[in-house]
Tab-separated table of C-alpha atoms and ligand atoms in Angstrom:
chain	number	residue	atom	x	y	z
A	257	MET	CA	-10.089	18.046	17.853
A	258	LYS	CA	-8.346	17.065	14.479
A	259	VAL	CA	-7.803	13.443	13.959
A	260	TYR	CA	-5.892	12.079	10.925
A	261	MET	CA	-6.773	8.422	10.415
A	262	ASP	CA	-5.905	7.884	6.733
A	263	ASN	CA	-2.326	6.804	6.885
A	264	ASN	CA	-2.814	4.179	4.364
A	265	ALA	CA	-3.508	7.042	1.825
A	266	THR	CA	-0.558	9.143	2.877
A	267	THR	CA	1.392	10.162	6.037
A	268	ALA	CA	2.699	13.347	7.510
A	269	MET	CA	6.392	13.818	6.744
A	270	LYS	CA	8.669	13.690	9.730
A	271	LYS	CA	10.575	16.798	10.614
A	272	GLU	CA	13.845	14.941	10.462
A	273	VAL	CA	13.103	13.939	6.908
A	274	LEU	CA	12.376	17.425	5.803
A	275	GLU	CA	15.738	18.479	7.474
A	276	GLU	CA	17.585	15.889	5.536
A	277	MET	CA	15.967	17.107	2.289
A	278	LEU	CA	16.497	20.875	2.510
A	279	PRO	CA	20.253	21.031	1.677
A	280	TYR	CA	19.693	19.453	-1.626
A	281	TYR	CA	17.388	22.336	-2.702
A	282	THR	CA	19.699	25.145	-1.654
A	283	GLU	CA	23.292	24.024	-1.264
A	284	ILE	CA	23.993	20.675	-2.926
A	285	TYR	CA	21.616	21.708	-5.770
A	286	GLY	CA	23.870	20.356	-8.579
A	287	ASN	CA	22.631	17.880	-11.287
A	288	ALA	CA	24.066	14.584	-10.235
A	289	SER	CA	24.922	13.873	-13.848
A	290	SER	CA	27.107	17.011	-14.115
A	291	LYS	CA	30.486	15.677	-12.908
A	292	PHE	CA	32.613	18.522	-14.332
A	293	TYR	CA	32.168	20.789	-11.229
A	294	GLU	CA	31.918	20.479	-7.503
A	295	VAL	CA	28.311	21.026	-6.790
A	296	GLY	CA	27.408	18.315	-9.451
A	297	ARG	CA	29.858	15.838	-8.059
A	298	GLN	CA	28.566	16.424	-4.575
A	299	ALA	CA	25.088	15.652	-5.794
A	300	ASP	CA	26.393	12.505	-7.492
A	301	GLU	CA	28.135	11.329	-4.362
A	302	ALA	CA	25.184	11.942	-2.279
A	303	VAL	CA	22.968	9.828	-4.626
A	304	MET	CA	25.577	6.869	-4.279
A	305	GLU	CA	25.510	7.072	-0.562
A	306	ILE	CA	21.744	7.403	-0.440
A	307	ARG	CA	21.297	4.365	-2.720
A	308	GLU	CA	23.585	2.362	-0.410
A	309	ARG	CA	21.518	3.389	2.633
A	310	VAL	CA	18.364	2.332	0.966
A	311	ALA	CA	19.902	-0.867	-0.190
A	312	LYS	CA	21.055	-1.608	3.344
A	313	GLN	CA	17.463	-1.138	4.842
A	314	LEU	CA	16.065	-3.575	2.303
A	315	GLY	CA	18.723	-6.232	2.440
A	316	ALA	CA	19.589	-5.663	-1.162
A	317	LYS	CA	22.659	-4.770	-3.194
A	318	THR	CA	23.281	-1.099	-4.068
A	319	ASN	CA	23.010	-1.717	-7.800
A	320	GLU	CA	19.549	-3.392	-7.291
A	321	ILE	CA	17.988	-0.064	-6.193
A	322	TYR	CA	16.185	2.078	-8.762
A	323	PHE	CA	14.582	5.302	-7.853
A	324	THR	CA	11.182	6.181	-9.423
A	325	ALA	CA	8.750	9.067	-9.038
A	326	SER	CA	6.106	7.135	-7.138
A	327	GLY	CA	4.818	3.788	-6.048
A	328	CYS	CA	2.586	3.836	-9.116
A	329	GLU	CA	5.535	4.172	-11.389
A	330	ALA	CA	7.400	1.379	-9.728
A	331	ASP	CA	4.438	-0.850	-10.149
A	332	ASN	CA	3.910	0.111	-13.754
A	333	TRP	CA	7.556	-0.431	-14.526
A	334	ALA	CA	7.599	-3.905	-12.912
A	335	ILE	CA	4.573	-5.109	-14.908
A	336	LYS	CA	5.129	-3.527	-18.310
A	337	GLY	CA	8.970	-3.643	-18.139
A	338	ILE	CA	8.924	-7.500	-17.481
A	339	ALA	CA	6.178	-7.923	-20.076
A	340	PHE	CA	8.083	-6.006	-22.813
A	341	ALA	CA	11.542	-7.539	-22.102
A	342	ASN	CA	10.166	-11.156	-22.064
A	343	LYS	CA	7.460	-11.299	-24.798
A	344	SER	CA	9.523	-13.751	-26.750
A	345	LYS	CA	9.430	-16.165	-23.820
A	346	GLY	CA	5.677	-15.807	-23.047
A	347	ASN	CA	2.704	-13.499	-22.691
A	348	HIS	CA	1.160	-14.746	-19.430
A	349	ILE	CA	1.040	-12.677	-16.228
A	350	ILE	CA	-0.468	-13.769	-12.833
A	351	THR	CA	-1.773	-11.290	-10.265
A	352	SER	CA	-4.626	-11.082	-7.613
A	353	ALA	CA	-7.940	-9.527	-7.821
A	354	ILE	CA	-7.114	-7.157	-4.922
A	355	GLU	CA	-4.057	-5.442	-6.194
A	356	HIS	CA	-3.714	-1.601	-6.214
A	357	HIS	CA	-4.974	0.143	-9.251
A	358	ALA	CA	-1.370	0.745	-10.511
A	359	ILE	CA	-0.921	-3.015	-10.935
A	360	LEU	CA	-4.500	-3.660	-12.274
A	361	GLY	CA	-4.398	-0.713	-14.672
A	362	ALA	CA	-0.990	-1.892	-16.069
A	363	CYS	CA	-2.267	-5.359	-16.438
A	364	GLU	CA	-5.427	-4.181	-18.275
A	365	PHE	CA	-3.237	-2.132	-20.645
A	366	LEU	CA	-1.191	-5.148	-21.397
A	367	GLU	CA	-4.295	-7.280	-22.035
A	368	LYS	CA	-5.158	-4.868	-24.715
A	369	ASN	CA	-1.759	-5.373	-26.268
A	370	GLY	CA	-1.509	-9.045	-26.600
A	371	PHE	CA	-0.928	-10.289	-23.171
A	372	SER	CA	-3.160	-12.658	-21.004
A	373	VAL	CA	-3.519	-12.011	-17.348
A	374	THR	CA	-4.918	-14.290	-14.651
A	375	TYR	CA	-6.525	-12.576	-11.650
A	376	LEU	CA	-6.428	-14.913	-8.714
A	377	PRO	CA	-9.321	-14.836	-6.394
A	378	VAL	CA	-8.861	-14.312	-2.677
A	379	ASP	CA	-10.718	-15.873	0.385
A	380	GLU	CA	-13.056	-14.015	2.613
A	381	TYR	CA	-10.120	-12.351	4.500
A	382	GLY	CA	-8.462	-11.273	1.322
A	383	ARG	CA	-5.795	-13.946	1.256
A	384	VAL	CA	-4.229	-15.376	-1.936
A	385	ASN	CA	-3.823	-19.195	-1.821
A	386	PRO	CA	-0.217	-19.924	-2.808
A	387	GLU	CA	-1.509	-23.253	-4.494
A	388	ASP	CA	-3.697	-21.185	-6.761
A	389	VAL	CA	-0.477	-19.431	-7.882
A	390	GLU	CA	1.216	-22.651	-8.609
A	391	ASN	CA	-1.757	-24.077	-10.549
A	392	ALA	CA	-2.091	-20.834	-12.657
A	393	ILE	CA	1.550	-20.985	-13.780
A	394	THR	CA	1.943	-22.217	-17.385
A	395	ASP	CA	4.926	-22.404	-19.713
A	396	LYS	CA	3.902	-18.949	-21.018
A	397	THR	CA	4.023	-17.415	-17.612
A	398	ILE	CA	6.595	-14.505	-17.362
A	399	LEU	CA	5.551	-12.663	-14.220
A	400	VAL	CA	3.635	-13.138	-10.933
A	401	SER	CA	2.802	-10.035	-8.919
A	402	VAL	CA	1.115	-10.233	-5.588
A	403	MET	CA	1.147	-7.294	-3.093
A	404	THR	CA	2.809	-7.745	0.296
A	405	ALA	CA	-0.083	-6.194	2.214
A	406	ASN	CA	-3.410	-4.772	1.011
A	407	ASN	CA	-4.111	-1.078	1.248
A	408	GLU	CA	-7.779	-1.307	2.061
A	409	ILE	CA	-8.300	-4.238	4.316
A	410	GLY	CA	-4.760	-4.762	5.511
A	411	THR	CA	-4.287	-8.490	4.413
A	412	ILE	CA	-0.692	-9.628	4.594
A	413	GLN	CA	-0.078	-12.163	1.840
A	414	PRO	CA	2.059	-15.351	2.111
A	415	ILE	CA	4.884	-13.802	-0.021
A	416	ARG	CA	7.613	-16.235	0.966
A	417	GLU	CA	5.579	-19.132	-0.031
A	418	ILE	CA	4.571	-17.569	-3.346
A	419	ALA	CA	8.266	-16.555	-3.977
A	420	LYS	CA	9.287	-20.153	-3.448
A	421	ILE	CA	6.861	-21.397	-6.032
A	422	CYS	CA	7.843	-18.699	-8.548
A	423	LYS	CA	11.518	-19.600	-8.013
A	424	ALA	CA	10.882	-23.271	-8.567
A	425	HIS	CA	9.021	-22.524	-11.941
A	426	LYS	CA	11.709	-19.901	-12.921
A	427	VAL	CA	9.075	-17.192	-13.087
A	428	VAL	CA	9.886	-13.627	-11.968
A	429	PHE	CA	8.062	-12.551	-8.803
A	430	HIS	CA	7.076	-8.880	-8.036
A	431	THR	CA	5.549	-7.562	-4.965
A	432	ASP	CA	3.948	-4.237	-4.221
A	433	ALA	CA	5.275	-3.642	-0.619
A	434	VAL	CA	4.041	0.072	-0.513
A	435	GLN	CA	1.771	-0.571	2.513
A	436	ALA	CA	4.210	-2.973	4.191
A	437	ILE	CA	7.199	-0.605	4.815
A	438	GLY	CA	7.082	0.783	8.369
A	439	HIS	CA	4.341	-1.774	9.324
A	440	MET	CA	6.326	-5.000	9.109
A	441	PRO	CA	10.090	-5.984	8.511
A	442	ILE	CA	10.908	-6.032	4.923
A	443	ASN	CA	14.013	-7.825	3.540
A	444	VAL	CA	14.146	-8.750	-0.093
A	445	GLU	CA	16.397	-11.800	0.674
A	446	ASP	CA	14.195	-13.065	3.475
A	447	LEU	CA	11.088	-12.623	1.370
A	448	GLY	CA	12.748	-14.177	-1.699
A	449	VAL	CA	11.270	-11.778	-4.185
A	450	ASP	CA	12.813	-10.571	-7.484
A	451	MET	CA	11.203	-7.057	-7.552
A	452	LEU	CA	9.621	-4.950	-4.897
A	453	SER	CA	7.822	-1.539	-5.039
A	454	LEU	CA	7.825	1.088	-2.284
A	455	SER	CA	6.712	4.652	-1.930
A	456	ALA	CA	8.181	7.315	0.511
A	457	HIS	CA	5.031	9.095	1.378
A	458	LYS	CA	3.426	6.028	2.805
A	459	PHE	CA	5.968	5.898	5.556
A	460	HIS	CA	6.333	9.553	6.607
A	461	GLY	CA	8.594	10.559	3.692
A	462	PRO	CA	8.052	12.986	0.826
A	463	LYS	CA	5.362	12.483	-1.977
A	464	GLY	CA	6.665	11.777	-5.513
A	465	VAL	CA	9.435	9.357	-4.844
A	466	GLY	CA	9.560	5.705	-4.804
A	467	VAL	CA	11.819	2.691	-5.360
A	468	LEU	CA	11.742	-0.370	-7.565
A	469	TYR	CA	14.119	-3.103	-6.249
A	470	ILE	CA	15.234	-5.330	-9.120
A	471	ARG	CA	17.293	-8.340	-8.377
A	472	ASN	CA	20.489	-8.554	-10.459
A	473	GLY	CA	19.876	-10.835	-13.406
A	474	VAL	CA	16.195	-9.904	-13.955
A	475	ARG	CA	15.608	-8.732	-17.505
A	476	ILE	CA	13.406	-5.639	-17.673
A	477	GLU	CA	12.744	-3.048	-20.387
A	478	ASN	CA	12.853	0.683	-19.749
A	479	LEU	CA	9.672	2.670	-19.286
A	480	ILE	CA	11.214	6.141	-19.184
A	481	HIS	CA	13.545	6.816	-22.069
A	482	GLY	CA	16.105	9.731	-22.185
A	483	GLY	CA	19.393	10.113	-20.275
A	484	GLY	CA	21.509	7.399	-18.722
A	485	GLN	CA	20.307	7.878	-15.092
A	486	GLU	CA	19.658	4.876	-12.779
A	487	ARG	CA	22.260	2.868	-14.718
A	488	GLY	CA	20.642	3.486	-18.034
A	489	LYS	CA	17.342	2.013	-16.927
A	490	ARG	CA	15.314	5.125	-15.963
A	491	ALA	CA	15.975	8.549	-17.430
A	492	ALA	CA	15.358	11.811	-15.471
A	493	THR	CA	17.523	14.176	-13.559
A	494	GLU	CA	17.931	12.578	-9.972
A	495	ASN	CA	15.331	13.922	-7.452
A	496	THR	CA	18.212	14.232	-4.931
A	497	ALA	CA	16.067	15.765	-2.246
A	498	GLY	CA	13.393	13.159	-2.610
A	499	MET	CA	15.907	10.365	-2.645
A	500	ALA	CA	17.459	11.781	0.541
A	501	GLY	CA	14.033	12.103	2.162
A	502	LEU	CA	13.035	8.495	1.174
A	503	ALA	CA	16.305	7.145	2.633
A	504	LYS	CA	15.909	9.000	5.953
A	505	ALA	CA	12.192	8.048	6.210
A	506	LEU	CA	13.092	4.309	5.536
A	507	GLU	CA	15.797	4.392	8.324
A	508	LEU	CA	13.449	6.084	10.763
A	509	ALA	CA	10.640	3.612	9.868
A	510	ASN	CA	12.831	0.618	10.604
A	511	THR	CA	14.202	2.080	13.872
A	512	ASP	CA	12.444	0.338	16.843
A	513	LEU	CA	10.063	-1.133	14.284
A	514	ASP	CA	8.855	-3.838	16.755
A	515	LYS	CA	7.927	-1.267	19.238
A	516	LYS	CA	6.175	0.913	16.719
A	517	ILE	CA	4.232	-2.175	15.353
A	518	GLU	CA	3.119	-3.035	18.878
A	519	LYS	CA	1.953	0.484	19.439
A	520	MET	CA	-0.042	0.742	16.284
A	521	ARG	CA	-1.510	-2.724	16.925
A	522	THR	CA	-2.706	-1.451	20.316
A	523	MET	CA	-4.373	1.493	18.738
A	524	ARG	CA	-5.820	-0.609	15.893
A	525	ASP	CA	-7.272	-3.156	18.205
A	526	ARG	CA	-8.675	-0.426	20.601
A	527	LEU	CA	-10.475	1.105	17.699
A	528	ILE	CA	-11.706	-2.338	16.515
A	529	THR	CA	-13.098	-3.287	19.829
A	530	GLY	CA	-14.702	0.123	20.428
A	531	ILE	CA	-16.407	0.238	17.110
A	532	SER	CA	-17.597	-3.458	17.302
A	533	LYS	CA	-18.944	-2.812	20.864
A	534	ASN	CA	-20.684	0.456	20.240
A	535	ILE	CA	-22.205	0.010	16.749
A	536	PRO	CA	-24.662	-2.693	15.892
A	537	TYR	CA	-24.861	-4.234	12.395
A	538	CYS	CA	-21.178	-3.689	11.522
A	539	ARG	CA	-18.619	-6.014	10.130
A	540	LEU	CA	-14.795	-5.965	10.325
A	541	ASN	CA	-13.330	-6.489	6.876
A	542	GLY	CA	-9.999	-8.218	6.479
A	543	PRO	CA	-8.096	-10.726	8.693
A	544	THR	CA	-8.590	-10.984	12.531
A	545	ASP	CA	-5.263	-12.628	13.237
A	546	ASP	CA	-1.642	-11.635	12.855
A	547	THR	CA	-1.907	-11.482	9.052
A	548	ARG	CA	-3.683	-8.100	9.498
A	549	LEU	CA	-1.476	-4.951	8.856
A	550	CYS	CA	-0.723	-3.488	12.343
A	551	ASN	CA	-2.341	-0.049	11.421
A	552	ASN	CA	-5.446	-1.000	9.301
A	553	VAL	CA	-9.131	-0.922	10.439
A	554	ASN	CA	-11.894	-1.412	7.809
A	555	PHE	CA	-15.536	-1.750	8.769
A	556	SER	CA	-18.860	-2.048	6.792
A	557	PHE	CA	-21.813	-0.431	8.447
A	558	ARG	CA	-25.189	-1.736	7.066
A	559	TYR	CA	-27.852	0.681	5.962
A	560	VAL	CA	-25.550	3.670	5.409
A	561	GLU	CA	-23.250	5.028	2.753
A	562	GLY	CA	-19.534	5.299	3.212
A	563	GLU	CA	-19.336	8.735	1.631
A	564	SER	CA	-22.040	10.106	4.111
A	565	ILE	CA	-20.081	8.784	7.064
A	566	LEU	CA	-16.885	10.452	5.771
A	567	MET	CA	-18.718	13.820	5.482
A	568	LEU	CA	-20.042	13.765	8.956
A	569	LEU	CA	-16.613	12.579	10.310
A	570	ASP	CA	-14.928	15.485	8.556
A	571	MET	CA	-17.337	17.869	10.289
A	572	LYS	CA	-16.058	16.450	13.445
A	573	GLY	CA	-12.410	16.793	12.412
A	574	ILE	CA	-11.765	13.155	11.575
A	575	ALA	CA	-10.154	12.215	8.301
A	576	ALA	CA	-10.805	8.620	7.105
A	577	SER	CA	-11.412	6.924	3.778
A	578	SER	CA	-14.244	4.976	2.193
A	579	GLY	CA	-14.405	1.734	0.443
A	580	SER	CA	-15.139	3.147	-2.924
A	581	ALA	CA	-12.471	4.032	-5.354
A	582	CYS	CA	-10.683	7.121	-3.915
A	583	ALA	CA	-8.701	8.412	-6.739
A	584	SER	CA	-11.016	7.299	-9.702
A	585	GLY	CA	-13.796	9.487	-8.484
A	586	SER	CA	-16.235	6.781	-9.248
A	587	LEU	CA	-18.943	5.444	-6.869
A	588	ASP	CA	-18.361	1.895	-7.681
A	589	PRO	CA	-17.799	-0.161	-4.502
A	590	SER	CA	-14.146	-1.100	-3.971
A	591	HIS	CA	-12.918	-3.970	-6.108
A	592	VAL	CA	-11.247	-5.315	-2.886
A	593	LEU	CA	-14.470	-5.529	-0.914
A	594	LEU	CA	-16.218	-7.153	-3.858
A	595	ALA	CA	-13.402	-9.682	-4.136
A	596	ILE	CA	-13.730	-10.834	-0.599
A	597	GLY	CA	-17.442	-11.500	-1.286
A	598	LEU	CA	-19.352	-8.492	0.175
A	599	PRO	CA	-22.547	-7.654	-1.686
A	600	HIS	CA	-22.664	-4.183	-3.360
A	601	GLU	CA	-24.822	-2.670	-0.748
A	602	ILE	CA	-22.706	-3.695	2.206
A	603	ALA	CA	-19.493	-2.625	0.446
A	604	HIS	CA	-20.918	0.829	-0.094
A	605	GLY	CA	-21.192	1.410	3.654
A	606	SER	CA	-17.467	0.837	4.288
A	607	VAL	CA	-14.990	3.050	6.011
A	608	ARG	CA	-11.181	2.576	6.496
A	609	PHE	CA	-9.348	3.974	9.471
A	610	SER	CA	-5.499	3.719	9.371
A	611	VAL	CA	-3.456	4.728	12.257
A	612	SER	CA	0.273	5.739	12.408
A	613	ASP	CA	2.943	5.449	15.152
A	614	ASP	CA	1.974	8.933	16.052
A	615	THR	CA	-1.725	8.174	16.767
A	616	THR	CA	-2.741	8.609	20.292
A	617	GLU	CA	-5.262	6.785	22.589
A	618	GLU	CA	-7.146	10.097	22.999
A	619	GLU	CA	-7.632	10.309	19.178
A	620	VAL	CA	-8.783	6.747	19.061
A	621	ASP	CA	-11.205	7.258	21.794
A	622	TYR	CA	-12.473	10.443	20.048
A	623	VAL	CA	-13.334	8.318	17.026
A	624	ILE	CA	-15.020	5.583	19.119
A	625	GLU	CA	-17.089	8.275	20.750
A	626	THR	CA	-17.906	10.118	17.622
A	627	LEU	CA	-18.596	7.498	15.184
A	628	PRO	CA	-21.717	5.670	16.727
A	629	LYS	CA	-23.607	8.989	16.874
A	630	ILE	CA	-22.867	9.532	13.158
A	631	ILE	CA	-23.894	6.067	12.207
A	632	GLU	CA	-27.126	6.288	14.374
A	633	ARG	CA	-28.013	9.708	12.761
A	634	LEU	CA	-27.496	8.350	9.215
A	635	ARG	CA	-29.351	5.204	9.901
A	636	LEU	CA	-32.368	6.916	11.141
A	637	MET	CA	-32.664	8.497	7.682
A	638	SER	CA	-32.696	5.074	6.118
A	639	PRO	CA	-36.032	3.381	5.254
A	640	LEU	CA	-34.287	-0.013	5.343
A	641	TYR	CA	-33.036	0.528	8.916
A	642	GLU	CA	-36.600	1.593	9.901
A	643	GLU	CA	-37.853	-1.746	8.805
A	644	VAL	CA	-35.072	-3.531	10.781
A	645	LEU	CA	-36.045	-1.539	13.943
A	646	ASN	CA	-39.786	-2.349	13.459
A	647	LYS	CA	-38.924	-5.987	13.097
A	648	GLU	CA	-36.782	-5.944	16.203
A	649	GLU	CA	-39.645	-4.393	18.049
A	650	GLU	CA	-42.014	-7.081	16.895
A	651	GLU	CA	-39.684	-9.821	17.915
A	652	ALA	CA	-39.078	-8.302	21.340
B	2026	PLP	C1	-0.283	4.180	-2.353
B	2026	PLP	C2	-0.088	2.920	-2.944
B	2026	PLP	C3	0.491	2.845	-4.272
B	2026	PLP	C4	0.806	4.130	-5.068
B	2026	PLP	O1	1.865	4.734	-4.589
B	2026	PLP	P1	2.097	6.418	-5.003
B	2026	PLP	O2	3.453	6.681	-4.644
B	2026	PLP	O3	0.969	7.129	-4.298
B	2026	PLP	O4	1.922	6.324	-6.524
B	2026	PLP	C5	0.691	1.678	-4.814
B	2026	PLP	N1	0.399	0.468	-4.070
B	2026	PLP	C6	-0.203	0.458	-2.929
B	2026	PLP	C7	-0.536	-0.733	-2.254
B	2026	PLP	C8	-0.344	1.711	-2.317
B	2026	PLP	O5	-1.107	1.720	-1.157
């Protein structure tokens, strides 16, 4: 059996999305900026229509939608673009300690270039306290960026409250909503945000295409210089197929969203209950209430390494992800797990399972059946666990 439970890393593209994209590779292949002939105009018209569809899905205006080549690019643009455009006003940025590396990396870059960054702490469930945001704002603050939902432990942040505080202090507010799309309703007016990032491949769209929503009136500097695409704010020949795929994936994600959320929640909770019941010395990381992303499960298992668990899961056909930095290739424990207060040795034994609306009960049950044996097998090789067993015996 093959079970894919790493949907917070990426998702399978839906067939309808691929179908929507194909004509832009073969028939409407024109450069959307070449308006002197038909196939170019067709591409340009398609891009206008696609932008409108995306705006509608987000509750934004059409001219507030900017396409990028990824979620990482949208995040980098938001952080660096606001910093560069507003450095005469101030040099202070506020973010949280548990942001995606795209945000943290951009902030660290700015720190080396004369900006100062406050990394707000989070509570044991990964929640940012809006009061902390308010207290951190100074007359030099030009930007606050707090993610809508965390990719590792699924914490949904109080975005509306933070947005209100930023508005009252006239500070631009950006949110990385990459994990939120398809997992909760997202409307920029309802959230009250000034900027929002998303990435198609996290909601069954193609890889390599994202959006930065920028509210009209927000001053932002360009990151990619060149031609006049994206209303002069981001050069590059329009990725028409990618844009079409993103729009279709977004529409599909928002269709019957409530029903899908309910289904994912059921799978998530079945997994959480099954793991908690069948494996001793484990800990659920992240919220236990409705501020948890509907598709995210993250457990720490004591006396074992996350990477060893992943290897044995893979041998059983199960794809999941560990708490240590996936892309960086480092073995440092996740900054998110450390920020919620886990000691290094516990953070190291963490695994994330993330379901999608395609995940079935059989798949969940297969994981619940397979995982305890894997953990037990690994623990029997751990000297620490042996001590624990001996102690238990003495006490019995
Ligand atoms: C995946 C992810 C990103 C990066 O998106 P890419 O399109 O893969 O660059 C940014 N933020 C969060 C929260 C993510 O989960």
